[in-house]
């Protein structure tokens, strides 16, 4: 249902008033064959979404996936073959490519980040810093690439962040309030920014302690204090350039907004190869 709405909105952006160029040049009798090719090396993602886009525009378009989500594709390889009305292929082209390019970009970055995490035994996860309205797709691409998902929505888990703490008065007050209402079953995560806050979160009974915007040296110091009494999550400002430095400290989890909020799209293109 959510995916149907996303695709509907995306197609409306292009087609709510028609396609003045294609509608003028072609009629419904024109047929074509086309391919989608990778224009750079990538981890492919978004095949089923692209298939649905073409199907929504015209069920007569035949969509043949030549690669699968998660496949490592080389520059120049063909990933999809298409056949059907020329008008329909052209009308669906950009929307389908937009989804595939963004999701392949996220999957490709996730594959690289996951490899670094695996080297040190650290779980790499995403955040809620996703494209508005596309969170489930973005997080799907993260999984395809080999990383893991953090919260999808605010209802998924307890995470006491800086503004909760400020409004509640302290880490201790926020944790006590949570535990008095939700009971003992859910894990409670607390965001901290310095060693004193880490000590307070430990004393309050936090199950997971997020070390936010700390240097690797500060993470190592906090890890010594936590000493296995809570799960350690490191977050804030982590990217491809500094990920390994944080992994070397071996926290339990590293969460990265960079997995989704600023990943470059991968380049794929659709080319008509035969007219009928």
mmCIF file of C-alpha atoms in Angstrom:
data_model
loop_
_atom_site.group_PDB
_atom_site.id
_atom_site.type_symbol
_atom_site.label_atom_id
_atom_site.label_comp_id
_atom_site.label_asym_id
_atom_site.label_seq_id
_atom_site.Cartn_x
_atom_site.Cartn_y
_atom_site.Cartn_z
ATOM 1 C CA UNK A 1 0.000 0.000 0.000
ATOM 2 C CA UNK A 2 2.755 2.474 0.934
ATOM 3 C CA UNK A 3 4.741 1.620 -2.190
ATOM 4 C CA UNK A 4 1.642 2.071 -4.357
ATOM 5 C CA UNK A 5 1.192 5.602 -2.985
ATOM 6 C CA UNK A 6 4.862 6.462 -3.482
ATOM 7 C CA UNK A 7 4.787 5.329 -7.100
ATOM 8 C CA UNK A 8 1.489 7.114 -7.741
ATOM 9 C CA UNK A 9 2.877 10.408 -6.452
ATOM 10 C CA UNK A 10 6.115 10.002 -8.385
ATOM 11 C CA UNK A 11 4.279 9.370 -11.654
ATOM 12 C CA UNK A 12 1.956 12.309 -11.051
ATOM 13 C CA UNK A 13 4.976 14.615 -10.948
ATOM 14 C CA UNK A 14 5.751 13.701 -14.555
ATOM 15 C CA UNK A 15 2.410 12.750 -16.049
ATOM 16 C CA UNK A 16 -0.408 14.658 -14.369
ATOM 17 C CA UNK A 17 -0.694 16.881 -17.467
ATOM 18 C CA UNK A 18 0.529 14.312 -19.993
ATOM 19 C CA UNK A 19 3.770 14.068 -21.999
ATOM 20 C CA UNK A 20 3.637 16.767 -24.641
ATOM 21 C CA UNK A 21 6.731 15.518 -26.472
ATOM 22 C CA UNK A 22 6.035 11.780 -26.658
ATOM 23 C CA UNK A 23 2.280 12.228 -27.158
ATOM 24 C CA UNK A 24 2.981 14.441 -30.172
ATOM 25 C CA UNK A 25 5.581 12.207 -31.839
ATOM 26 C CA UNK A 26 4.153 8.724 -31.219
ATOM 27 C CA UNK A 27 0.814 6.947 -31.286
ATOM 28 C CA UNK A 28 -0.271 3.927 -29.275
ATOM 29 C CA UNK A 29 0.646 1.753 -32.278
ATOM 30 C CA UNK A 30 4.369 2.448 -31.996
ATOM 31 C CA UNK A 31 6.329 -0.323 -30.294
ATOM 32 C CA UNK A 32 9.925 -0.465 -29.096
ATOM 33 C CA UNK A 33 12.517 -2.540 -27.316
ATOM 34 C CA UNK A 34 14.724 -0.865 -24.722
ATOM 35 C CA UNK A 35 17.358 -1.721 -22.157
ATOM 36 C CA UNK A 36 18.497 -0.265 -18.864
ATOM 37 C CA UNK A 37 22.277 -0.282 -18.469
ATOM 38 C CA UNK A 38 24.665 0.580 -15.672
ATOM 39 C CA UNK A 39 26.905 3.505 -16.553
ATOM 40 C CA UNK A 40 29.214 2.802 -13.599
ATOM 41 C CA UNK A 41 30.008 -0.060 -11.252
ATOM 42 C CA UNK A 42 27.270 -0.465 -8.642
ATOM 43 C CA UNK A 43 25.272 -2.730 -6.347
ATOM 44 C CA UNK A 44 21.898 -2.996 -8.047
ATOM 45 C CA UNK A 45 18.721 -2.156 -6.145
ATOM 46 C CA UNK A 46 15.158 -1.221 -7.075
ATOM 47 C CA UNK A 47 14.266 -3.784 -9.734
ATOM 48 C CA UNK A 48 10.814 -4.618 -8.381
ATOM 49 C CA UNK A 49 9.969 -0.949 -7.897
ATOM 50 C CA UNK A 50 10.958 -0.141 -11.469
ATOM 51 C CA UNK A 51 8.897 -3.099 -12.681
ATOM 52 C CA UNK A 52 5.865 -1.737 -10.838
ATOM 53 C CA UNK A 53 6.393 1.750 -12.276
ATOM 54 C CA UNK A 54 6.277 0.431 -15.834
ATOM 55 C CA UNK A 55 3.291 -1.731 -14.955
ATOM 56 C CA UNK A 56 1.397 1.212 -13.512
ATOM 57 C CA UNK A 57 1.961 3.209 -16.682
ATOM 58 C CA UNK A 58 1.049 0.326 -18.978
ATOM 59 C CA UNK A 59 0.580 -3.348 -18.147
ATOM 60 C CA UNK A 60 1.570 -4.208 -21.717
ATOM 61 C CA UNK A 61 5.207 -3.260 -21.108
ATOM 62 C CA UNK A 62 7.238 -6.450 -20.704
ATOM 63 C CA UNK A 63 9.873 -6.003 -18.004
ATOM 64 C CA UNK A 64 12.634 -8.632 -17.886
ATOM 65 C CA UNK A 65 15.139 -8.355 -15.041
ATOM 66 C CA UNK A 66 18.551 -9.619 -16.150
ATOM 67 C CA UNK A 67 20.125 -8.982 -12.740
ATOM 68 C CA UNK A 68 18.772 -9.170 -9.200
ATOM 69 C CA UNK A 69 18.809 -6.713 -6.311
ATOM 70 C CA UNK A 70 22.093 -7.103 -4.476
ATOM 71 C CA UNK A 71 24.071 -8.115 -7.570
ATOM 72 C CA UNK A 72 27.349 -6.323 -8.162
ATOM 73 C CA UNK A 73 27.071 -4.897 -11.663
ATOM 74 C CA UNK A 74 29.901 -3.605 -13.825
ATOM 75 C CA UNK A 75 29.805 -0.479 -15.985
ATOM 76 C CA UNK A 76 28.120 -1.215 -19.309
ATOM 77 C CA UNK A 77 26.169 -4.273 -18.166
ATOM 78 C CA UNK A 78 22.491 -4.513 -19.084
ATOM 79 C CA UNK A 79 20.245 -5.021 -16.054
ATOM 80 C CA UNK A 80 16.736 -4.808 -17.588
ATOM 81 C CA UNK A 81 15.185 -5.535 -20.985
ATOM 82 C CA UNK A 82 11.909 -3.850 -21.931
ATOM 83 C CA UNK A 83 9.430 -4.299 -24.745
ATOM 84 C CA UNK A 84 6.104 -2.594 -25.348
ATOM 85 C CA UNK A 85 4.431 0.633 -26.488
ATOM 86 C CA UNK A 86 7.038 3.339 -27.079
ATOM 87 C CA UNK A 87 4.836 5.946 -25.408
ATOM 88 C CA UNK A 88 4.571 3.935 -22.216
ATOM 89 C CA UNK A 89 8.278 3.132 -22.007
ATOM 90 C CA UNK A 90 9.161 6.799 -22.385
ATOM 91 C CA UNK A 91 6.570 7.968 -19.874
ATOM 92 C CA UNK A 92 7.798 5.575 -17.193
ATOM 93 C CA UNK A 93 11.507 6.011 -17.940
ATOM 94 C CA UNK A 94 12.522 8.797 -15.578
ATOM 95 C CA UNK A 95 10.458 7.676 -12.600
ATOM 96 C CA UNK A 96 11.776 4.118 -12.830
ATOM 97 C CA UNK A 97 15.361 5.305 -13.220
ATOM 98 C CA UNK A 98 15.064 7.751 -10.315
ATOM 99 C CA UNK A 99 14.114 4.927 -7.976
ATOM 100 C CA UNK A 100 16.789 2.562 -9.267
ATOM 101 C CA UNK A 101 19.528 5.187 -9.211
ATOM 102 C CA UNK A 102 18.852 6.334 -5.660
ATOM 103 C CA UNK A 103 18.423 2.848 -4.230
ATOM 104 C CA UNK A 104 21.463 1.507 -6.063
ATOM 105 C CA UNK A 105 23.475 4.388 -4.621
ATOM 106 C CA UNK A 106 22.407 3.491 -1.088
ATOM 107 C CA UNK A 107 22.974 -0.236 -1.641
ATOM 108 C CA UNK A 108 26.428 0.411 -3.077
ATOM 109 C CA UNK A 109 27.466 2.565 -0.124
ATOM 110 C CA UNK A 110 26.006 0.038 2.308
ATOM 111 C CA UNK A 111 28.020 -2.777 0.719
ATOM 112 C CA UNK A 112 31.242 -0.828 1.205
ATOM 113 C CA UNK A 113 30.436 0.237 4.776
ATOM 114 C CA UNK A 114 29.299 -3.261 5.745
ATOM 115 C CA UNK A 115 32.630 -4.668 4.595
ATOM 116 C CA UNK A 116 34.507 -2.325 6.939
ATOM 117 C CA UNK A 117 32.229 -3.172 9.854
ATOM 118 C CA UNK A 118 32.583 -6.916 9.240
ATOM 119 C CA UNK A 119 36.370 -6.619 9.342
ATOM 120 C CA UNK A 120 36.162 -5.452 12.972
ATOM 121 C CA UNK A 121 32.997 -7.245 14.072
ATOM 122 C CA UNK A 122 30.960 -4.008 14.268
ATOM 123 C CA UNK A 123 27.326 -3.778 13.151
ATOM 124 C CA UNK A 124 26.672 -0.860 10.778
ATOM 125 C CA UNK A 125 23.118 0.510 10.862
ATOM 126 C CA UNK A 126 21.194 3.364 9.294
ATOM 127 C CA UNK A 127 19.206 6.200 10.906
ATOM 128 C CA UNK A 128 15.933 8.028 10.193
ATOM 129 C CA UNK A 129 17.811 10.561 8.053
ATOM 130 C CA UNK A 130 16.078 9.366 4.919
ATOM 131 C CA UNK A 131 14.375 11.014 1.964
ATOM 132 C CA UNK A 132 10.922 12.178 3.185
ATOM 133 C CA UNK A 133 8.308 9.665 2.126
ATOM 134 C CA UNK A 134 10.893 7.145 0.922
ATOM 135 C CA UNK A 135 12.096 5.743 4.248
ATOM 136 C CA UNK A 136 11.005 2.152 3.689
ATOM 137 C CA UNK A 137 12.656 2.127 0.262
ATOM 138 C CA UNK A 138 15.854 3.705 1.574
ATOM 139 C CA UNK A 139 16.028 1.197 4.414
ATOM 140 C CA UNK A 140 15.337 -1.679 2.032
ATOM 141 C CA UNK A 141 18.352 -0.566 -0.011
ATOM 142 C CA UNK A 142 20.468 -0.478 3.156
ATOM 143 C CA UNK A 143 19.600 -4.132 3.802
ATOM 144 C CA UNK A 144 20.289 -5.092 0.195
ATOM 145 C CA UNK A 145 23.757 -3.592 0.580
ATOM 146 C CA UNK A 146 24.446 -5.595 3.727
ATOM 147 C CA UNK A 147 23.963 -3.110 6.565
ATOM 148 C CA UNK A 148 21.154 -3.212 9.120
ATOM 149 C CA UNK A 149 18.180 -1.000 9.965
ATOM 150 C CA UNK A 150 17.803 1.104 13.096
ATOM 151 C CA UNK A 151 14.345 2.495 13.878
ATOM 152 C CA UNK A 152 11.920 2.871 10.996
ATOM 153 C CA UNK A 153 9.492 4.951 13.053
ATOM 154 C CA UNK A 154 9.434 6.589 16.472
ATOM 155 C CA UNK A 155 7.305 3.738 17.788
ATOM 156 C CA UNK A 156 9.933 1.065 17.149
ATOM 157 C CA UNK A 157 12.108 1.542 20.210
ATOM 158 C CA UNK A 158 12.904 3.866 23.112
ATOM 159 C CA UNK A 159 15.627 6.384 22.303
ATOM 160 C CA UNK A 160 16.093 9.227 24.764
ATOM 161 C CA UNK A 161 17.830 12.025 22.883
ATOM 162 C CA UNK A 162 19.208 15.426 23.833
ATOM 163 C CA UNK A 163 15.912 17.292 23.582
ATOM 164 C CA UNK A 164 14.087 14.665 25.653
ATOM 165 C CA UNK A 165 16.776 15.040 28.311
ATOM 166 C CA UNK A 166 16.658 18.834 28.236
ATOM 167 C CA UNK A 167 12.873 18.908 28.540
ATOM 168 C CA UNK A 168 12.781 16.208 31.244
ATOM 169 C CA UNK A 169 15.512 17.884 33.290
ATOM 170 C CA UNK A 170 18.110 15.109 33.241
ATOM 171 C CA UNK A 171 19.038 11.713 31.881
ATOM 172 C CA UNK A 172 17.998 10.142 35.171
ATOM 173 C CA UNK A 173 14.568 11.783 35.161
ATOM 174 C CA UNK A 174 13.917 10.752 31.558
ATOM 175 C CA UNK A 175 14.962 7.123 32.119
ATOM 176 C CA UNK A 176 12.958 6.843 35.343
ATOM 177 C CA UNK A 177 9.850 8.181 33.638
ATOM 178 C CA UNK A 178 10.220 5.749 30.742
ATOM 179 C CA UNK A 179 10.807 2.748 32.982
ATOM 180 C CA UNK A 180 7.860 3.635 35.238
ATOM 181 C CA UNK A 181 5.483 3.532 32.279
ATOM 182 C CA UNK A 182 6.718 0.953 29.760
ATOM 183 C CA UNK A 183 7.968 -1.677 32.184
ATOM 184 C CA UNK A 184 11.048 -3.862 32.008
ATOM 185 C CA UNK A 185 10.709 -5.494 28.588
ATOM 186 C CA UNK A 186 11.785 -2.825 26.025
ATOM 187 C CA UNK A 187 15.432 -1.787 25.850
ATOM 188 C CA UNK A 188 16.097 1.847 26.728
ATOM 189 C CA UNK A 189 18.661 3.749 24.675
ATOM 190 C CA UNK A 190 20.140 7.040 25.877
ATOM 191 C CA UNK A 191 22.092 9.538 23.798
ATOM 192 C CA UNK A 192 25.193 10.931 25.517
ATOM 193 C CA UNK A 193 27.797 13.495 24.508
ATOM 194 C CA UNK A 194 30.443 13.215 27.235
ATOM 195 C CA UNK A 195 31.786 10.885 29.913
ATOM 196 C CA UNK A 196 29.702 12.380 32.726
ATOM 197 C CA UNK A 197 26.514 11.698 30.757
ATOM 198 C CA UNK A 198 27.690 8.158 30.067
ATOM 199 C CA UNK A 199 28.147 7.569 33.800
ATOM 200 C CA UNK A 200 24.697 9.003 34.528
ATOM 201 C CA UNK A 201 23.080 6.848 31.820
ATOM 202 C CA UNK A 202 24.761 3.753 33.270
ATOM 203 C CA UNK A 203 23.614 4.579 36.785
ATOM 204 C CA UNK A 204 20.067 5.180 35.524
ATOM 205 C CA UNK A 205 19.942 1.710 33.974
ATOM 206 C CA UNK A 206 20.249 2.425 30.265
ATOM 207 C CA UNK A 207 20.455 -0.729 28.139
ATOM 208 C CA UNK A 208 22.041 0.995 25.137
ATOM 209 C CA UNK A 209 24.253 4.064 25.340
ATOM 210 C CA UNK A 210 24.748 6.152 22.229
ATOM 211 C CA UNK A 211 28.040 8.038 22.098
ATOM 212 C CA UNK A 212 27.168 11.032 19.954
ATOM 213 C CA UNK A 213 29.735 13.109 18.055
ATOM 214 C CA UNK A 214 32.687 11.780 20.025
ATOM 215 C CA UNK A 215 36.173 11.165 18.675
ATOM 216 C CA UNK A 216 37.499 7.593 18.476
ATOM 217 C CA UNK A 217 39.684 8.353 21.512
ATOM 218 C CA UNK A 218 36.647 9.528 23.497
ATOM 219 C CA UNK A 219 34.721 6.424 22.419
ATOM 220 C CA UNK A 220 37.557 4.242 23.707
ATOM 221 C CA UNK A 221 37.503 6.057 27.063
ATOM 222 C CA UNK A 222 33.735 5.647 27.391
ATOM 223 C CA UNK A 223 33.976 2.000 26.389
ATOM 224 C CA UNK A 224 36.336 1.367 29.294
ATOM 225 C CA UNK A 225 33.827 2.945 31.692
ATOM 226 C CA UNK A 226 30.816 1.104 30.263
ATOM 227 C CA UNK A 227 32.780 -2.162 30.475
ATOM 228 C CA UNK A 228 30.088 -4.360 28.940
ATOM 229 C CA UNK A 229 27.263 -3.090 31.168
ATOM 230 C CA UNK A 230 25.383 -1.653 28.178
ATOM 231 C CA UNK A 231 25.386 -1.931 24.397
ATOM 232 C CA UNK A 232 27.541 0.811 22.875
ATOM 233 C CA UNK A 233 26.282 2.648 19.790
ATOM 234 C CA UNK A 234 28.475 5.273 18.169
ATOM 235 C CA UNK A 235 26.913 7.956 15.992
ATOM 236 C CA UNK A 236 27.403 11.458 14.648
ATOM 237 C CA UNK A 237 29.611 12.648 11.790
ATOM 238 C CA UNK A 238 30.697 9.177 10.711
ATOM 239 C CA UNK A 239 31.397 8.738 7.015
ATOM 240 C CA UNK A 240 33.480 6.763 4.548
ATOM 241 C CA UNK A 241 36.645 8.636 5.527
ATOM 242 C CA UNK A 242 36.558 8.009 9.278
ATOM 243 C CA UNK A 243 34.472 4.824 9.603
ATOM 244 C CA UNK A 244 37.460 2.521 9.978
ATOM 245 C CA UNK A 245 38.945 4.632 12.781
ATOM 246 C CA UNK A 246 35.726 4.188 14.766
ATOM 247 C CA UNK A 247 35.471 0.482 13.909
ATOM 248 C CA UNK A 248 38.955 -0.098 15.294
ATOM 249 C CA UNK A 249 37.658 0.888 18.752
ATOM 250 C CA UNK A 250 35.091 -1.946 18.354
ATOM 251 C CA UNK A 251 31.826 -0.504 19.662
ATOM 252 C CA UNK A 252 28.849 -2.817 19.263
ATOM 253 C CA UNK A 253 27.023 -0.671 16.722
ATOM 254 C CA UNK A 254 27.792 2.308 14.500
ATOM 255 C CA UNK A 255 24.801 4.243 13.163
ATOM 256 C CA UNK A 256 25.359 6.348 10.056
ATOM 257 C CA UNK A 257 23.071 8.985 8.605
ATOM 258 C CA UNK A 258 25.527 9.037 5.687
ATOM 259 C CA UNK A 259 24.088 5.709 4.554
ATOM 260 C CA UNK A 260 20.979 7.489 3.298
ATOM 261 C CA UNK A 261 21.005 11.279 3.662
ATOM 262 C CA UNK A 262 23.783 12.187 1.230
ATOM 263 C CA UNK A 263 24.645 9.126 -0.836
ATOM 264 C CA UNK A 264 25.153 9.960 -4.537
ATOM 265 C CA UNK A 265 22.775 8.212 -6.908
ATOM 266 C CA UNK A 266 24.329 5.625 -9.206
ATOM 267 C CA UNK A 267 24.139 6.235 -12.937
ATOM 268 C CA UNK A 268 21.809 4.025 -14.968
ATOM 269 C CA UNK A 269 20.279 4.873 -18.315
ATOM 270 C CA UNK A 270 17.469 3.618 -20.514
ATOM 271 C CA UNK A 271 18.117 3.308 -24.249
ATOM 272 C CA UNK A 272 15.696 2.309 -26.979
ATOM 273 C CA UNK A 273 17.477 -0.277 -29.116
ATOM 274 C CA UNK A 274 14.805 -1.283 -31.631
ATOM 275 C CA UNK A 275 11.691 0.317 -33.140
ATOM 276 C CA UNK A 276 8.746 -1.730 -34.386
#
